[in-house]
PDB file of C-alpha atoms in Angstrom:
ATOM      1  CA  UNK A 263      25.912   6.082   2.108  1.00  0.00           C
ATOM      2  CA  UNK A 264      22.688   5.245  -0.206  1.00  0.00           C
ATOM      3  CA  UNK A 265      23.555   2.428  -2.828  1.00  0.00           C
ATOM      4  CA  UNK A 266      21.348   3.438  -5.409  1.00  0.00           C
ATOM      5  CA  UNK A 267      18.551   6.072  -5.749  1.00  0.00           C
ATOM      6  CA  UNK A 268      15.115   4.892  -6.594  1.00  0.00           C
ATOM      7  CA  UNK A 269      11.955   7.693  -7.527  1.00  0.00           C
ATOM      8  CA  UNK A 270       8.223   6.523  -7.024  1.00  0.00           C
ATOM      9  CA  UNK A 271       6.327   7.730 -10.160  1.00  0.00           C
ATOM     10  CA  UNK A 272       3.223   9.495  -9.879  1.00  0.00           C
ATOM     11  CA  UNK A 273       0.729   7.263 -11.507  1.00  0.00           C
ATOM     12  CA  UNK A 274      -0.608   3.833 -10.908  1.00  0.00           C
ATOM     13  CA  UNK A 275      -0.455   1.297 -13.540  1.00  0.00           C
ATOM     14  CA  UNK A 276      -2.267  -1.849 -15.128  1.00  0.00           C
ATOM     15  CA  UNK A 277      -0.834  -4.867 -16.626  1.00  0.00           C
ATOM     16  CA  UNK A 278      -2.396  -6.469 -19.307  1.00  0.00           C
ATOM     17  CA  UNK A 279      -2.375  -9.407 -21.041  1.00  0.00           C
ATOM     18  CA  UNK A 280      -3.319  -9.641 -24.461  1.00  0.00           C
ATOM     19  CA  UNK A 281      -3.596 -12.297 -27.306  1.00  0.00           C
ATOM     20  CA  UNK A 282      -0.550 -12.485 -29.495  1.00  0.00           C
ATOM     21  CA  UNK A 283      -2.502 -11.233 -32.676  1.00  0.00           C
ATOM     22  CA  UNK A 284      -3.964  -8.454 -30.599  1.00  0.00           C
ATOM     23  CA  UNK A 285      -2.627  -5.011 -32.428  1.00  0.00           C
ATOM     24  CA  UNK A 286      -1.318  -1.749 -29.629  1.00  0.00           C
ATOM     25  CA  UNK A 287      -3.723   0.115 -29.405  1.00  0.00           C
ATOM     26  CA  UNK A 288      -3.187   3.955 -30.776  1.00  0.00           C
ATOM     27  CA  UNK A 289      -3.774   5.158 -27.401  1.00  0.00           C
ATOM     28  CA  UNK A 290      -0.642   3.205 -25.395  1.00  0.00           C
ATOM     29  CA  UNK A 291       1.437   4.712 -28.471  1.00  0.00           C
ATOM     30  CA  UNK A 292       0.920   8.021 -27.963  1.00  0.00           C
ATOM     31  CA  UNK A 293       0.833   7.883 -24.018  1.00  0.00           C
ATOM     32  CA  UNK A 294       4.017   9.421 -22.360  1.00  0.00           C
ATOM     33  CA  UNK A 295       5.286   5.896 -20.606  1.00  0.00           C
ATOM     34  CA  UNK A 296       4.838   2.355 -21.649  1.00  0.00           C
ATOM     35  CA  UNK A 297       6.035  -1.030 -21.718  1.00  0.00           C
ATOM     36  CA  UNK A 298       5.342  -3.431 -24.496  1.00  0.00           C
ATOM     37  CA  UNK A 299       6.476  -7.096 -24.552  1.00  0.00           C
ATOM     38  CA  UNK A 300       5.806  -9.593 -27.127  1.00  0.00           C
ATOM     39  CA  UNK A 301       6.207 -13.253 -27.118  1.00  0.00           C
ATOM     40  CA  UNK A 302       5.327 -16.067 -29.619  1.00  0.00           C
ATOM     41  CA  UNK A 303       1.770 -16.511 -27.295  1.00  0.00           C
ATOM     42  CA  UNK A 304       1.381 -13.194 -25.589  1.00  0.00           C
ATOM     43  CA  UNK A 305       1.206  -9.728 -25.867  1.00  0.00           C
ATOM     44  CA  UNK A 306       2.012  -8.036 -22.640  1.00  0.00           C
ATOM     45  CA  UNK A 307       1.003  -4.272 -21.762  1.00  0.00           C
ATOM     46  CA  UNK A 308       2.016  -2.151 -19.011  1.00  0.00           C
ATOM     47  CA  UNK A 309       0.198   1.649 -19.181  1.00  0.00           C
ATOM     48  CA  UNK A 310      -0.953   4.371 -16.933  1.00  0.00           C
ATOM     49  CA  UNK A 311      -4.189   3.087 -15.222  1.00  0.00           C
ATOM     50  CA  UNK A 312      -6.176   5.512 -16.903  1.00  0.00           C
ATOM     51  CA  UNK A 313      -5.454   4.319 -20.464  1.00  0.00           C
ATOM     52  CA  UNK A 314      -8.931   1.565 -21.223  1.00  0.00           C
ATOM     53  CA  UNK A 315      -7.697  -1.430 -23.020  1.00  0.00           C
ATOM     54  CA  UNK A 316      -9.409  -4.402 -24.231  1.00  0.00           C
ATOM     55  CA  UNK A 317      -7.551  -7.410 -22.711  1.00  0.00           C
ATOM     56  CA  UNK A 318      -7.681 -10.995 -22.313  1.00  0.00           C
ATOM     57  CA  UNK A 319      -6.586 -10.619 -18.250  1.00  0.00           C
ATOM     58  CA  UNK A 320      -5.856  -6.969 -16.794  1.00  0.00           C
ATOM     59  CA  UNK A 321      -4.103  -6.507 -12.946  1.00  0.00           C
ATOM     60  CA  UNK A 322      -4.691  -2.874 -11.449  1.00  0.00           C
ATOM     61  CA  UNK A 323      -2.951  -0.673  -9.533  1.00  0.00           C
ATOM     62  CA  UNK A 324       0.502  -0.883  -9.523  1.00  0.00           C
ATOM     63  CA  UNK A 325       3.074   1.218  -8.172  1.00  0.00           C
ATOM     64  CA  UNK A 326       6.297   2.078 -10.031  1.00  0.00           C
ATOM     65  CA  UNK A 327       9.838   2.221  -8.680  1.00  0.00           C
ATOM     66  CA  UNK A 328      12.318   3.904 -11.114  1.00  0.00           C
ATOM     67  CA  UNK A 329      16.000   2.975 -10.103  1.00  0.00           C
ATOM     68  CA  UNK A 330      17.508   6.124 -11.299  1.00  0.00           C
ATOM     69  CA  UNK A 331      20.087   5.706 -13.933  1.00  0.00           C
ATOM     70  CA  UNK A 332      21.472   5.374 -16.321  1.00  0.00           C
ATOM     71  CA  UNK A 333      23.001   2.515 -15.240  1.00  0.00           C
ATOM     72  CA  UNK A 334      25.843   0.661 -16.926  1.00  0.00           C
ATOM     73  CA  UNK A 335      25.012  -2.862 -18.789  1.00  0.00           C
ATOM     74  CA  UNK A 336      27.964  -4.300 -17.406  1.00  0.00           C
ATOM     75  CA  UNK A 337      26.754  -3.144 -13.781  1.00  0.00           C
ATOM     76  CA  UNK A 338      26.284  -6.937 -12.190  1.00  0.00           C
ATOM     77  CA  UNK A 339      23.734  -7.400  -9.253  1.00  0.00           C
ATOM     78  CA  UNK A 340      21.145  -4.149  -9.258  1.00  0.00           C
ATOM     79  CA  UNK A 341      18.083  -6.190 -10.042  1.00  0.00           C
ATOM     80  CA  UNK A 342      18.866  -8.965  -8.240  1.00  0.00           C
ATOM     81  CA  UNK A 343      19.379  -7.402  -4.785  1.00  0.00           C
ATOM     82  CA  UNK A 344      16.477  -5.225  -5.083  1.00  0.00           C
ATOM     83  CA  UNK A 345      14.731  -8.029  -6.051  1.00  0.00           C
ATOM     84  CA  UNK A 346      15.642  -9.950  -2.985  1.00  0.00           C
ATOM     85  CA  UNK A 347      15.041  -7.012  -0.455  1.00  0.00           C
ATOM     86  CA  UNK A 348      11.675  -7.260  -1.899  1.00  0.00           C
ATOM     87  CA  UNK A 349      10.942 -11.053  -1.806  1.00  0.00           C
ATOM     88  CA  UNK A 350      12.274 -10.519   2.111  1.00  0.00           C
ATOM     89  CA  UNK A 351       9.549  -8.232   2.636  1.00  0.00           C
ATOM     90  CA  UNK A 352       7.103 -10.542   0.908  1.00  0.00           C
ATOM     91  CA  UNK A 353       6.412  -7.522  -2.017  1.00  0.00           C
ATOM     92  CA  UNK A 354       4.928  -9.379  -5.260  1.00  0.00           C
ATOM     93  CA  UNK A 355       6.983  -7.455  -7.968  1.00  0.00           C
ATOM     94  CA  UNK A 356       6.957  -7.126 -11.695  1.00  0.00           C
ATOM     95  CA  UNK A 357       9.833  -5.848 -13.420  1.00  0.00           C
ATOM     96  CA  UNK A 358      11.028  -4.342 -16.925  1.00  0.00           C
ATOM     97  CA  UNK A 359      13.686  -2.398 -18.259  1.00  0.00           C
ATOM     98  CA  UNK A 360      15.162   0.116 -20.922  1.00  0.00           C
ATOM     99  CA  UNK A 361      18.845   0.162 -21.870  1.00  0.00           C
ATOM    100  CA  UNK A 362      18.992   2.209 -19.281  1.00  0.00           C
ATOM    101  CA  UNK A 363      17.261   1.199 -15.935  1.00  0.00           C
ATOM    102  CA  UNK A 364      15.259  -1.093 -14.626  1.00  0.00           C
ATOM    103  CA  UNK A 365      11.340   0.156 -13.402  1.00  0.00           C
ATOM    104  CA  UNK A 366      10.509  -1.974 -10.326  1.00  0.00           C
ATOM    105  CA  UNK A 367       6.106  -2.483 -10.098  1.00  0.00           C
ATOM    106  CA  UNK A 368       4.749  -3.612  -6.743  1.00  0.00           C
ATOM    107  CA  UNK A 369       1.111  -3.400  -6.173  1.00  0.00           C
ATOM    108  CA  UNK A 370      -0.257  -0.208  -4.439  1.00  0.00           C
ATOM    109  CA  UNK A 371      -1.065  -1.047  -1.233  1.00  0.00           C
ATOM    110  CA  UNK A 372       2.359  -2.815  -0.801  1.00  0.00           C
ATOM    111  CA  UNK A 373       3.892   0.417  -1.587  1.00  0.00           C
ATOM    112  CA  UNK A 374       4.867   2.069   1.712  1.00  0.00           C
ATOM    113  CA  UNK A 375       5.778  -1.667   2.837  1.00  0.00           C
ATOM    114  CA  UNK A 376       8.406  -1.552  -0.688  1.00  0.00           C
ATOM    115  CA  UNK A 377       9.828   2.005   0.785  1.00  0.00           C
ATOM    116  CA  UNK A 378      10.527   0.955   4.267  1.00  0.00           C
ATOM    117  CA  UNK A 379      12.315  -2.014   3.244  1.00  0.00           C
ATOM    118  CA  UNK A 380      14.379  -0.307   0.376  1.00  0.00           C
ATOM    119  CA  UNK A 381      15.196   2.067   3.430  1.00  0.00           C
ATOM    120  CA  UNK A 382      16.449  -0.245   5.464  1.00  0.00           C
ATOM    121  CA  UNK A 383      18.530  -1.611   2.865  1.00  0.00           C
ATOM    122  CA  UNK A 384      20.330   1.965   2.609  1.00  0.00           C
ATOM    123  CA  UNK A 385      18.755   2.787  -0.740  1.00  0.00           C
ATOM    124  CA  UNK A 386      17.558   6.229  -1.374  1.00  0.00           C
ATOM    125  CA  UNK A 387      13.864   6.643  -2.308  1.00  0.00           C
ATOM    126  CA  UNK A 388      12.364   9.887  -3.618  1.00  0.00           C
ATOM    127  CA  UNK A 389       8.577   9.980  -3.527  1.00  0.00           C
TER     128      UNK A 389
END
């Protein structure tokens, strides 16, 4: 039996990194899925490749894994063992989360490698 269910989204993503005083720009806003983290010293972006954005540092093409929820808060060990089935396979990963998931980005071409191993591990991926 699969332990969780995981979908590949469609489009490939950037990551950017932007000065703290930096404002969002008008087009992330209004795009349909976005991440935005702020710090005391950074301003960190994560949008649909196709979405320009001035930024300090930018890394392309990213692949997002959606763990399908929603998942309870008090649900101990998702990210973790995902997260190590990953390091295992020697996937770089980024991760974020809503209140209700957790969005899992490994790079592109490291993408088929991510499936395989999230296979193996009995989880269910849709693509």
């Amino acid at each position: 039996m699969a332990k969780q269910t995981l979908s590949v989204l469609d489009s490939t993503f950037t990551i950017h990194s932007m000065s703290e005083e930096q404002s969002i720009p008008a087009s992330v806003l209004s795009s349909d899925f976005y991440f935005i983290g702020k710090t005391h010293d950074e301003l960190s972006l994560v949008v649909k490749q196709e979405i320009a954005i001035e930024a300090l540092e930018s890394d392309y093409d990213w692949r997002v894994l959606e763990v399908l929820g929603p998942l309870n808060l008090s649900m101990v060990g998702i990210m973790a063992e995902i997260s190590a089935i990953l390091a295992a396979a020697k996937i770089s990963i980024f991760v974020v989360s809503t209140f209700e998931t957790d969005y899992f980005l490994v790079k592109s071409d490291s993408l088929a490698k991510a499936v395989a191993a999230l296979k193996k591990a009995r989880y269910e991926v849709i693509q």
